[in-house]
Coordinates of C-alpha atoms and ligand atoms in Angstrom, one line a residue:
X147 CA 0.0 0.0 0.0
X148 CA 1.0 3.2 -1.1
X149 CA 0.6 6.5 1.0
X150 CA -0.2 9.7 -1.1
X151 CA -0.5 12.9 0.4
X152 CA -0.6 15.4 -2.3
X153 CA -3.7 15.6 -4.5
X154 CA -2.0 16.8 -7.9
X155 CA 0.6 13.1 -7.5
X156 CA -2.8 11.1 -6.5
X157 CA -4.3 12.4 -9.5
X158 CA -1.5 11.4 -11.7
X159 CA -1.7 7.9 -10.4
X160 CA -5.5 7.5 -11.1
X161 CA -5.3 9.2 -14.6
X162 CA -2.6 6.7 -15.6
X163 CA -4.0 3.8 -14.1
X164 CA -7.1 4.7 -15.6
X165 CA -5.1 4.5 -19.1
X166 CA -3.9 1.2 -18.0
X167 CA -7.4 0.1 -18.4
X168 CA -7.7 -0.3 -14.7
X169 CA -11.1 0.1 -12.8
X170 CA -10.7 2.1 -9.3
X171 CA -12.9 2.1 -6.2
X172 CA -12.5 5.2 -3.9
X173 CA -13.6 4.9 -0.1
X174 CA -13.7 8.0 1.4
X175 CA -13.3 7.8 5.5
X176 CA -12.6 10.3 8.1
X177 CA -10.1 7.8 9.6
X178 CA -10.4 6.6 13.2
X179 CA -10.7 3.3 10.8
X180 CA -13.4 0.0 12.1
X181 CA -14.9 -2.9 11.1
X182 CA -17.5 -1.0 9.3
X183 CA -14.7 1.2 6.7
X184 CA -12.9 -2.0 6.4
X185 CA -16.3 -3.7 5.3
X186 CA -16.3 -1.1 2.6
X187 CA -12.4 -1.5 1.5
X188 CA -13.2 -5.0 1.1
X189 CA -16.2 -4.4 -1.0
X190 CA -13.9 -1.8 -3.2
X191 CA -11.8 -5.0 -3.5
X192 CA -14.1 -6.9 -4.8
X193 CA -15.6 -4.5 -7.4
X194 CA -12.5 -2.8 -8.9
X195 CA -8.8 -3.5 -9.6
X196 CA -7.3 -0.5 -7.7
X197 CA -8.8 0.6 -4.0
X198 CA -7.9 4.3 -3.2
X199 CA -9.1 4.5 0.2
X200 CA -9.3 8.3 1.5
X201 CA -8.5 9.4 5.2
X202 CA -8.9 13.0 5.6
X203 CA -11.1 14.8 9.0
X204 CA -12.4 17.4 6.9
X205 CA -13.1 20.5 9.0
X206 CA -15.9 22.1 6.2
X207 CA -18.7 19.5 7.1
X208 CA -18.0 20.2 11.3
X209 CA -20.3 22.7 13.1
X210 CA -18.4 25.6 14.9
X211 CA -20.0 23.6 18.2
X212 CA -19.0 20.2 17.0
X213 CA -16.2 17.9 17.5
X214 CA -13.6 18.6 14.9
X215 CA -10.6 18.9 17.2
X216 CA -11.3 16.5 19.4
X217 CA -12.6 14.1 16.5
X218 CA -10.4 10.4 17.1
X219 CA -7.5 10.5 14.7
X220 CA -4.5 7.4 14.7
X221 CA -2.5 7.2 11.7
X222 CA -0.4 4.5 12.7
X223 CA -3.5 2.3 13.2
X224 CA -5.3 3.7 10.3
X225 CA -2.4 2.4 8.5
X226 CA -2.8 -1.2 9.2
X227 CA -6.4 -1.8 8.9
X228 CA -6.4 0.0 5.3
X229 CA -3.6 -2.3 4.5
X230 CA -4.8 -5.2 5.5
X231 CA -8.6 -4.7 4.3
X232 CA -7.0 -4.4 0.9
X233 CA -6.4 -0.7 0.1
X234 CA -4.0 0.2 -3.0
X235 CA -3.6 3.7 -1.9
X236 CA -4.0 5.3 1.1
X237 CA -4.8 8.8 0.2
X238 CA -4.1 11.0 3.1
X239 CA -3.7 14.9 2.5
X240 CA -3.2 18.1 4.3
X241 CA -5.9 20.5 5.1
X242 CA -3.7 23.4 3.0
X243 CA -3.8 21.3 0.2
X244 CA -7.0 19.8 0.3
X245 CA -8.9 23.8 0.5
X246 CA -5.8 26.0 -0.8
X247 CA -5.2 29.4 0.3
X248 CA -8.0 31.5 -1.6
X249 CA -10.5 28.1 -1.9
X250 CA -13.8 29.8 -2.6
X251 CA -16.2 26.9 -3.6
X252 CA -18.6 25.4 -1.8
X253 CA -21.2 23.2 -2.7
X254 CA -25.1 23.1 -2.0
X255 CA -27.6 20.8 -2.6
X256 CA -31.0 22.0 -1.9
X257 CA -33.7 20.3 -1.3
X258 CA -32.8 16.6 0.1
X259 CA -30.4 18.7 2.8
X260 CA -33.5 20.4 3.9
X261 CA -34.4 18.2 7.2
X262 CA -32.9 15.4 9.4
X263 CA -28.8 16.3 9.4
X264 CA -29.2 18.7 7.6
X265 CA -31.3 21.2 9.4
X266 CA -29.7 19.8 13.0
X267 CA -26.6 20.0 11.0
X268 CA -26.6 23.4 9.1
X269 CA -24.0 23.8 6.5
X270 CA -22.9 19.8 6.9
X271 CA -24.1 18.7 3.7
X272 CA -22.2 21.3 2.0
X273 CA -18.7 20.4 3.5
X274 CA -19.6 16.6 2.8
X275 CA -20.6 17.4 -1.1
X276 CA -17.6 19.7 -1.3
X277 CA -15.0 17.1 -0.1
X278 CA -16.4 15.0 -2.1
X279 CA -16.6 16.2 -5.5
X280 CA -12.7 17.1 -4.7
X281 CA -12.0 13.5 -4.0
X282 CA -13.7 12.6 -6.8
X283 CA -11.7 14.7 -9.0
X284 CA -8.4 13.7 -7.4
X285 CA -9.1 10.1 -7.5
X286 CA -10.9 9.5 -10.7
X287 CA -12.8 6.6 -9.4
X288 CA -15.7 4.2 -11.7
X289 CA -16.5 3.5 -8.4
X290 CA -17.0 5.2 -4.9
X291 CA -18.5 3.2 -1.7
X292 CA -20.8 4.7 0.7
X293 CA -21.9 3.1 3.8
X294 CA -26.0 3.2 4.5
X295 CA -25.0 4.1 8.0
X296 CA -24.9 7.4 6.9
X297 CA -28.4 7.5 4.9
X298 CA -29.1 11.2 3.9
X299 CA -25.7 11.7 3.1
X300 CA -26.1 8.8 0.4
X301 CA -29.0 10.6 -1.4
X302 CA -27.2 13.9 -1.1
X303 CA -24.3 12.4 -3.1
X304 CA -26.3 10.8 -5.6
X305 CA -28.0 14.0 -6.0
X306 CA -24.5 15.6 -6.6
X307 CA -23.5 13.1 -9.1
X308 CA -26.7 13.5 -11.3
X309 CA -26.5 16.9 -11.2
X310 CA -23.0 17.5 -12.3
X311 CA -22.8 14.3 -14.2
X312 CA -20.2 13.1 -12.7
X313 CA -19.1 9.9 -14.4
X314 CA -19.1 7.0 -11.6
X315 CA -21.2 4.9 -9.8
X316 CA -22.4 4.9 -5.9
X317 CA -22.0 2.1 -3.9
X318 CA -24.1 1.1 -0.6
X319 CA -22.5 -0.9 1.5
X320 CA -24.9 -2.2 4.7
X321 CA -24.2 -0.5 8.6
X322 CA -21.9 -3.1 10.0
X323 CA -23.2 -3.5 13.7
X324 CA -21.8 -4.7 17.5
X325 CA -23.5 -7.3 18.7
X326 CA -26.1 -5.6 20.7
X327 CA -27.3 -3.9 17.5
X328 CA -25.0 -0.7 17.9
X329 CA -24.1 0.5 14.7
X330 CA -20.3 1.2 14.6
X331 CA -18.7 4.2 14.3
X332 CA -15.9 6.3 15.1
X333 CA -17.5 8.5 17.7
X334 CA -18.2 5.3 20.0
X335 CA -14.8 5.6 21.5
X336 CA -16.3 9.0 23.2
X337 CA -18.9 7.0 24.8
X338 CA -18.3 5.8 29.0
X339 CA -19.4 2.2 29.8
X340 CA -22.4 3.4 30.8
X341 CA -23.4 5.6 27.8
X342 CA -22.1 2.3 25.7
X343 CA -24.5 0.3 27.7
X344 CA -27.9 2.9 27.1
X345 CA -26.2 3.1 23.2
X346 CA -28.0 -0.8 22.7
X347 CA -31.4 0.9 22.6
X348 CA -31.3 2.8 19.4
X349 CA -31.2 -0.3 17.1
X350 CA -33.9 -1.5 19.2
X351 CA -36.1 1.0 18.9
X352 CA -35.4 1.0 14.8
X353 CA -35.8 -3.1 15.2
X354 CA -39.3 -2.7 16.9
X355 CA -40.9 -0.2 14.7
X356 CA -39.1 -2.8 11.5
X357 CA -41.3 -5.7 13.1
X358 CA -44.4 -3.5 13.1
X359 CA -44.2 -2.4 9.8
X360 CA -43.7 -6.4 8.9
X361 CA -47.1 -6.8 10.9
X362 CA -48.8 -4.4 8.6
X363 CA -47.7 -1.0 10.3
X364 CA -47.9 1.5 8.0
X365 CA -48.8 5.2 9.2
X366 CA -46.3 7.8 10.0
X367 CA -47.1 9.3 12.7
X368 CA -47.6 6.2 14.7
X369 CA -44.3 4.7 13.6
X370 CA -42.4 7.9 14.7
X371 CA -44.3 7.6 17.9
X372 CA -42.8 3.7 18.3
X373 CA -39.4 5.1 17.6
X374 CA -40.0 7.4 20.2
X375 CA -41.6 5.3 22.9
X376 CA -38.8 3.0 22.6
X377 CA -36.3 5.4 23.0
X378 CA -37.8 7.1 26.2
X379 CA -37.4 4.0 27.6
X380 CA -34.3 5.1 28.4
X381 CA -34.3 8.5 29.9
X382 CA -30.9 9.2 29.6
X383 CA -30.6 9.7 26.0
X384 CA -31.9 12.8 24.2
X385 CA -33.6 12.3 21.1
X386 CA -33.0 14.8 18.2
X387 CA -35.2 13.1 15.6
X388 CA -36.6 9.7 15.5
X389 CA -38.7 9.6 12.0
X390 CA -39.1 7.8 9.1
X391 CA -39.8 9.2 5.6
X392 CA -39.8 7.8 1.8
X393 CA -36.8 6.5 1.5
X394 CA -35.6 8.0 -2.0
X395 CA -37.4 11.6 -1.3
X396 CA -37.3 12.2 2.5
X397 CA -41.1 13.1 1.8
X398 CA -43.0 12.6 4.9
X399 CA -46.8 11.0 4.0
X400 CA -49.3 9.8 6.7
X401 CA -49.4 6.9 5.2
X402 CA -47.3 4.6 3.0
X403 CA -48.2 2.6 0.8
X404 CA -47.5 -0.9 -0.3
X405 CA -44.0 -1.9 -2.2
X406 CA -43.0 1.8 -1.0
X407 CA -38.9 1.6 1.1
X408 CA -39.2 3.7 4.4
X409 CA -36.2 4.9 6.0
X410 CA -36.3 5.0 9.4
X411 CA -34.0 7.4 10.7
X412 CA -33.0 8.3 14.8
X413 CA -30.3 10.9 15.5
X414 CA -29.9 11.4 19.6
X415 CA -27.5 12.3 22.2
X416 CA -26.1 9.9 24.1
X417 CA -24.4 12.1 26.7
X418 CA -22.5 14.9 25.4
X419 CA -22.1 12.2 22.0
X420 CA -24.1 12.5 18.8
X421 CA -25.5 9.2 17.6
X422 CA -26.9 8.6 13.9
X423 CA -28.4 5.0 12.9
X424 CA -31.4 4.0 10.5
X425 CA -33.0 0.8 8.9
X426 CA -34.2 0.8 5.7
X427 CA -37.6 -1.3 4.8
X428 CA -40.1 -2.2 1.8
X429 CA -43.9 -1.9 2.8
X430 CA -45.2 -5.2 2.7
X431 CA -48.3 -5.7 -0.1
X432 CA -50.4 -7.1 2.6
X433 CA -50.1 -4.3 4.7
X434 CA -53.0 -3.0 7.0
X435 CA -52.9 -0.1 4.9
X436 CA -55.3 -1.9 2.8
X437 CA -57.7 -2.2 5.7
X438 CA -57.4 1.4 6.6
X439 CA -57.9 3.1 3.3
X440 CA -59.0 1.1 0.5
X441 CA -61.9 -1.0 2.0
Ligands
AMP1383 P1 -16.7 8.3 8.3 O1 -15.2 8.0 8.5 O2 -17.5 8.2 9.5 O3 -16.9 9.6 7.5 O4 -17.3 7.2 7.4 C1 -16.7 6.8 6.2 C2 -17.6 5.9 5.4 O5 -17.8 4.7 6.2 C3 -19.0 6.5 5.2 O6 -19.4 6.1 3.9 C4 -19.8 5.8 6.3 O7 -21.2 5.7 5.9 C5 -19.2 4.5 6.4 N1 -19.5 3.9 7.7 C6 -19.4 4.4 8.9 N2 -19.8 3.6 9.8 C7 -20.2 2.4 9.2 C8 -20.7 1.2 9.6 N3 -20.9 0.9 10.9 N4 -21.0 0.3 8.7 C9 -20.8 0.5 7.4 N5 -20.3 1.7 6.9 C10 -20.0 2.6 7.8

C-alpha cells in the first residue's frame, strides 16, 4: 500500500491507471478506521482493480459547536487496517492542500439537505458534497463506496453526481453492527461504559418499529411515535429526531403505501455524543394499509 498525500501526485496515479485500463474504487473515510470502513475496502476489493481508500477529518462539514478537534484520529492504526482490508492507496492529504489558500467553492444541494442532518446540522451537507466532488476529481474513481449508515448523506451524493454528471457509480454498503445492535462508528470511542451500555437501545427502537411495519404498520405518525416510545425507555438519551420518511425523497406521507422503502431514521444524544443509525424497509403488499384506506 501506497501513502499519497498530495492531491496533484494522486491524480496522476489514477489518470494513468485509468489509461492502464484499470477500474478504481474510492472509499472516502474520516479515519479513526473499524470494522465498518474496512467492510467497505473490502467491497472496493471486490468491485475494482485498484482501491484508493481516502483518510482525511475534513473541517468544512463540522459545526463551529461540534467535534472537529477532538474528532479520534491514529495514523499509525489507520495504517494497518487499510492495509490489510485491501487498500492500494492510502490517500491522506493536508488541510492546506486539500482547501488552498484563496479556496472559494462550496457546494449546495438544496432540497434533500433540507431536514434530518441537515437542518440539525446546518451547512454539513455542503462540506460533505464539497469534499467529495474534490476527491472525486483527485481520484478519478468508476466507483465510490458509501456506507448506509450514513443515509441522507447517500441521497445527497447521488444527488450531486446526477446533477453534475459526474461519471461514476455509488456504492451502498450495509451499517456493520456490535453485537447488541450498535451500529459502529468512530464517535463510540467517546462514549463511558455506561453511555455504551444505554447506546443498545437505538437499534432496538429501529428493530421494533421494522417488526411492526412487517405486521402491517404502515402510518407515520404512529411509527415515529414507536421510535420514540422505545427510546424514552431510556431516559438518559436525548432524542434529536426519531422519523421515518420515503426512502428516495425524505417526503413525509401519513401513510405509505405498499412496495413503498421507508427509511427509518434516529439521531440522539447519548451524553455529550451525537449518535446517527437507520434501517431501511419495503412496505409489505399485505399491509393494513389496505384495511385502513382502500376498504
Ligand atoms: P466516516 O469515516 O465516519 O466519515 O465514514 C466513512 C464511510 O464509512 C462512510 O461512507 C460511512 O457511511 C461508512 N461507515 C461508517 N460507519 C459504518 C458502519 N458501521 N458500517 C458501514 N459503513 C460505515
Amino acid at each position: 500500500m501506497r501513502v499519497i498525500s498530495k492531491p496533484k501526485e494522486m491524480q496522476t496515479i489514477a489518470e494513468s491507471l485509468r489509461k492502464e485500463g484499470k477500474k478504481i474504487t474510492v472509499v472516502p473515510t474520516m479515519g479513526y478506521l473499524h470494522e465498518g470502513h474496512t467492510s467497505l475496502i473490502q467491497k472496493g476489493r471486490e468491485l475494482a482493480d485498484i482501491v484508493i481508500t481516502t483518510l482525511f477529518v475534513n473541517p468544512t462539514q463540522f459545526g463551529p459547536n461540534e467535534d472537529y478537534e477532538k474528532y479520534p484520529r491514529d495514523f499509525a492504526r489507520d495504517f494497518q487496517q487499510a492495509e490489510k482490508a485491501g487498500t492500494d492507496f492510502l490517500f491522506n492529504p493536508k488541510i492546506e492542500d486539500m482547501y488552498e489558500k484563496g479556496y472559494n467553492t462550496l457546494i449546495n444541494i438544496i432540497g434533500i439537505t433540507d431536514k434530518f442532518e441537515g437542518s440539525s446540522r446546518p451547512g454539513h451537507f455542503d462540506g460533505v458534497a464539497t469534499i467529495v466532488a474534490k476527491l472525486f476529481n483527485i481520484t478519478k474513481p468508476h466507483f465510490a463506496i458509501f456506507g448506509q449508515k450514513d443515509y441522507q448523506q447517500i441521497l445527497v451524493i447521488k444527488q450531486m453526481v446526477r446533477d453534475f454528471f459526474f461519471d461514476l457509480s455509488i456504492v451502498v454498503a450495509p451499517t456493520v453492527r456490535e453485537h447488541d445492535g450498535l451500529a459502529l462508528s468512530s464517535r463510540n470511542v467517546y462514549l463511558s461504559n455506561e453511555e455504551r451500555n444505554r447506546a443498545g437501545i437505538i437499534y432496538k427502537s429501529l428493530d421494533e418499529a421494522l417488526q411492526q411495519i412487517q405486521k402491517g404498520e404502515s402510518r407515520r405518525k404512529i411509527l415515529n411515535a414507536m421510535l420514540h416510545n422505545t427510546l424514552r425507555t431510556v431516559p438518559e438519551i436525548k432524542i434529536d429526531y426519531a422519523s421515518c420518511a420515503d426512502a428516495d425523497t425524505l417526503e413525509e406521507p401519513d401513510v405509505f403505501l405498499p412496495g413503498e422503502r421507508i427509511i427509518l431514521m434516529i439521531a440522539v444524544y447519548n451524553g455529550k455524543t451525537r449518535l446517527i443509525d437507520n434501517a431501511l424497509v419495503t412496505v409489505p403488499q399485505d399491509s393494513n394499509v389496505k384495511k385502513h384506506y382502500f376498504v
